[in-house]
Coordinates of C-alpha atoms in Angstrom, one line a residue:
X9 CA -4.0 -3.5 20.7
X10 CA -0.1 -4.1 21.5
X11 CA 1.2 -7.3 20.4
X12 CA 4.4 -8.9 22.1
X13 CA 6.5 -12.0 22.4
X14 CA 7.8 -12.6 25.5
X15 CA 10.9 -10.7 25.4
X16 CA 12.5 -9.9 29.0
X17 CA 15.2 -7.7 30.1
X18 CA 16.5 -9.1 33.5
X19 CA 19.0 -7.2 35.1
X20 CA 21.6 -5.7 33.4
X21 CA 22.9 -9.0 31.8
X22 CA 20.7 -9.9 28.4
X23 CA 17.4 -9.9 27.0
X24 CA 16.1 -13.4 26.8
X25 CA 13.7 -14.4 24.2
X26 CA 10.9 -17.1 24.5
X27 CA 13.0 -19.8 23.6
X28 CA 15.8 -18.7 26.0
X29 CA 17.9 -17.6 23.3
X30 CA 20.4 -14.7 24.3
X31 CA 21.7 -11.9 21.7
X32 CA 24.3 -10.6 24.3
X33 CA 23.7 -7.2 24.9
X34 CA 22.1 -4.8 27.4
X35 CA 21.5 -2.0 24.4
X36 CA 18.2 -0.1 25.0
X37 CA 18.2 0.7 21.6
X38 CA 18.1 -3.0 20.2
X39 CA 15.5 -3.6 22.8
X40 CA 13.4 -0.5 21.8
X41 CA 13.6 -2.0 18.2
X42 CA 12.9 -5.7 19.2
X43 CA 9.7 -4.9 21.6
X44 CA 8.7 -2.4 18.8
X45 CA 5.4 -2.5 16.5
X46 CA 8.0 -3.0 13.5
X47 CA 9.5 -6.0 15.0
X48 CA 6.5 -7.5 16.0
X49 CA 5.0 -7.1 12.5
X50 CA 7.7 -8.9 11.2
X51 CA 7.6 -11.8 14.1
X52 CA 3.8 -12.2 12.9
X53 CA 4.8 -13.2 9.3
X54 CA 8.3 -14.8 9.6
X55 CA 8.1 -16.6 12.6
X56 CA 7.8 -20.1 13.1
X57 CA 4.8 -21.3 15.0
X58 CA 4.5 -24.3 17.8
X59 CA 1.1 -24.9 18.0
X60 CA -0.8 -21.8 18.2
X61 CA 2.4 -20.1 19.5
X62 CA 5.3 -18.3 18.2
X63 CA 8.9 -20.2 18.1
X64 CA 11.3 -17.4 17.8
X65 CA 14.1 -18.4 15.9
X66 CA 17.5 -16.1 15.8
X67 CA 18.3 -17.7 12.4
X68 CA 14.8 -17.1 10.7
X69 CA 13.4 -14.2 12.5
X70 CA 16.3 -12.1 14.0
X71 CA 18.8 -12.8 11.6
X72 CA 16.9 -12.0 8.5
X73 CA 14.8 -8.9 10.4
X74 CA 16.0 -5.7 8.1
X75 CA 17.1 -3.5 11.0
X76 CA 16.8 0.1 10.3
X77 CA 20.1 1.6 8.7
X78 CA 21.5 5.3 9.0
X79 CA 20.0 5.7 12.6
X80 CA 21.5 9.0 13.8
X81 CA 22.6 9.5 17.3
X82 CA 19.4 11.6 18.3
X83 CA 17.2 8.8 17.0
X84 CA 19.0 6.1 18.8
X85 CA 18.6 8.4 22.3
X86 CA 15.0 8.8 21.8
X87 CA 14.8 4.8 21.3
X88 CA 17.2 4.4 24.0
X89 CA 14.9 6.9 26.4
X90 CA 11.5 5.3 25.3
X91 CA 12.4 1.6 25.6
X92 CA 13.5 2.5 29.0
X93 CA 10.5 3.9 29.4
X94 CA 8.8 0.5 28.9
X95 CA 10.9 -1.0 31.5
X96 CA 10.2 1.5 33.9
X97 CA 6.5 0.8 33.3
X98 CA 7.2 -3.0 33.9
X99 CA 8.8 -2.1 37.2
X100 CA 5.4 -0.5 38.2
X101 CA 4.0 -3.7 38.1
X102 CA 6.2 -6.1 40.2
X103 CA 3.4 -8.7 41.2
X104 CA 2.5 -9.0 37.1
X105 CA 4.1 -11.5 34.8
X106 CA 4.5 -10.4 30.8
X107 CA 1.8 -12.6 29.9
X108 CA -0.3 -10.3 32.5
X109 CA 1.2 -7.0 31.4
X110 CA 0.4 -7.7 27.7
X111 CA -3.0 -9.3 27.8
X112 CA -5.2 -7.3 25.4
X113 CA -8.4 -6.9 28.0
X114 CA -6.0 -5.8 31.1
X115 CA -3.2 -4.3 29.9
X116 CA -2.1 -1.2 31.7
X117 CA -2.7 2.5 30.0
X118 CA 0.5 3.5 30.9
X119 CA 2.4 0.5 29.3
X120 CA 0.2 1.2 26.0
X121 CA 1.1 4.7 26.0
X122 CA 4.9 3.8 26.4
X123 CA 4.9 1.5 23.4
X124 CA 3.1 4.0 21.6
X125 CA 5.7 6.4 22.0
X126 CA 8.6 3.8 21.2
X127 CA 6.8 2.7 18.0
X128 CA 6.6 6.1 16.8
X129 CA 10.1 6.8 17.6
X130 CA 11.6 3.4 16.0
X131 CA 9.4 4.0 12.9
X132 CA 11.0 7.3 12.2
X133 CA 14.4 5.6 12.5
X134 CA 13.0 3.8 9.0
X135 CA 11.3 6.7 7.5
X136 CA 9.8 10.0 8.1
X137 CA 6.4 9.0 6.6
X138 CA 4.2 7.1 9.4
X139 CA 2.9 3.6 9.0
X140 CA -0.9 3.6 8.7
X141 CA -1.3 0.0 9.4
X142 CA 0.3 -3.6 9.7
X143 CA 0.0 -4.3 6.0
X144 CA 1.7 -1.0 5.2
X145 CA 4.9 -1.8 7.8
X146 CA 5.1 -5.5 6.3
X147 CA 5.3 -4.2 2.8
X148 CA 7.8 -1.9 3.6
X149 CA 10.0 -4.6 5.7
X150 CA 9.9 -6.9 2.9
X151 CA 11.1 -4.4 0.6
X152 CA 13.8 -3.6 2.5
X153 CA 14.4 -7.4 3.1
X154 CA 14.7 -8.1 -0.5
X155 CA 16.9 -5.1 -1.0
X156 CA 19.3 -6.4 1.3
X157 CA 19.0 -10.1 0.0
X158 CA 18.9 -9.1 -3.8
X159 CA 22.8 -9.1 -3.9
X160 CA 22.9 -12.5 -2.4
X161 CA 20.5 -14.0 -5.1
X162 CA 22.1 -13.0 -8.3
X163 CA 22.9 -15.8 -10.3
X164 CA 25.7 -15.7 -12.6
X165 CA 25.2 -15.1 -16.3
X166 CA 25.6 -18.3 -18.3
X167 CA 28.8 -18.2 -20.5
X168 CA 28.2 -17.9 -24.2
X169 CA 30.0 -20.8 -26.0
X170 CA 32.4 -20.0 -28.8
X171 CA 30.9 -21.8 -31.9
X172 CA 33.1 -22.9 -34.5
X173 CA 33.4 -21.5 -38.0
X174 CA 30.0 -22.9 -39.8
X175 CA 28.5 -24.4 -36.9
X176 CA 25.8 -23.3 -34.9
X177 CA 26.0 -22.8 -31.0
X178 CA 24.5 -25.8 -29.1

């Protein structure tokens, strides 16, 4: 089953998130990552909720998402091509809303296939081994997050007080 937040790519202006946040880019690689199973897993575990709906926040979800590092040009091109395939599939259904397209009971098979290809390409940007399930993905993402934030959380070691002769340190 494909899980997706409402992320549109209207025209060539900018992707829009469900709270109308703009990220200021038309980058198909970014669009591909944000619509991938990897990012959707992060959303499910980190995103806030408004009733039963997700409340996507650029400061909590997007800014803290561990994007893949050291992605080579071939990988970027693959993600870009497959992200475009998702957009092209959307275009085949001009009378359907994103909610209609992502309904788990009626999602078009060609859209499922487009996302599966995109997911595989994004996964390979993170590591060559496949992710076997959602738990495997979120454990990996949190390990990346921990590695990225650890330098920010290192506490200063308390300075040792010099003791005066004959007195023990307090």
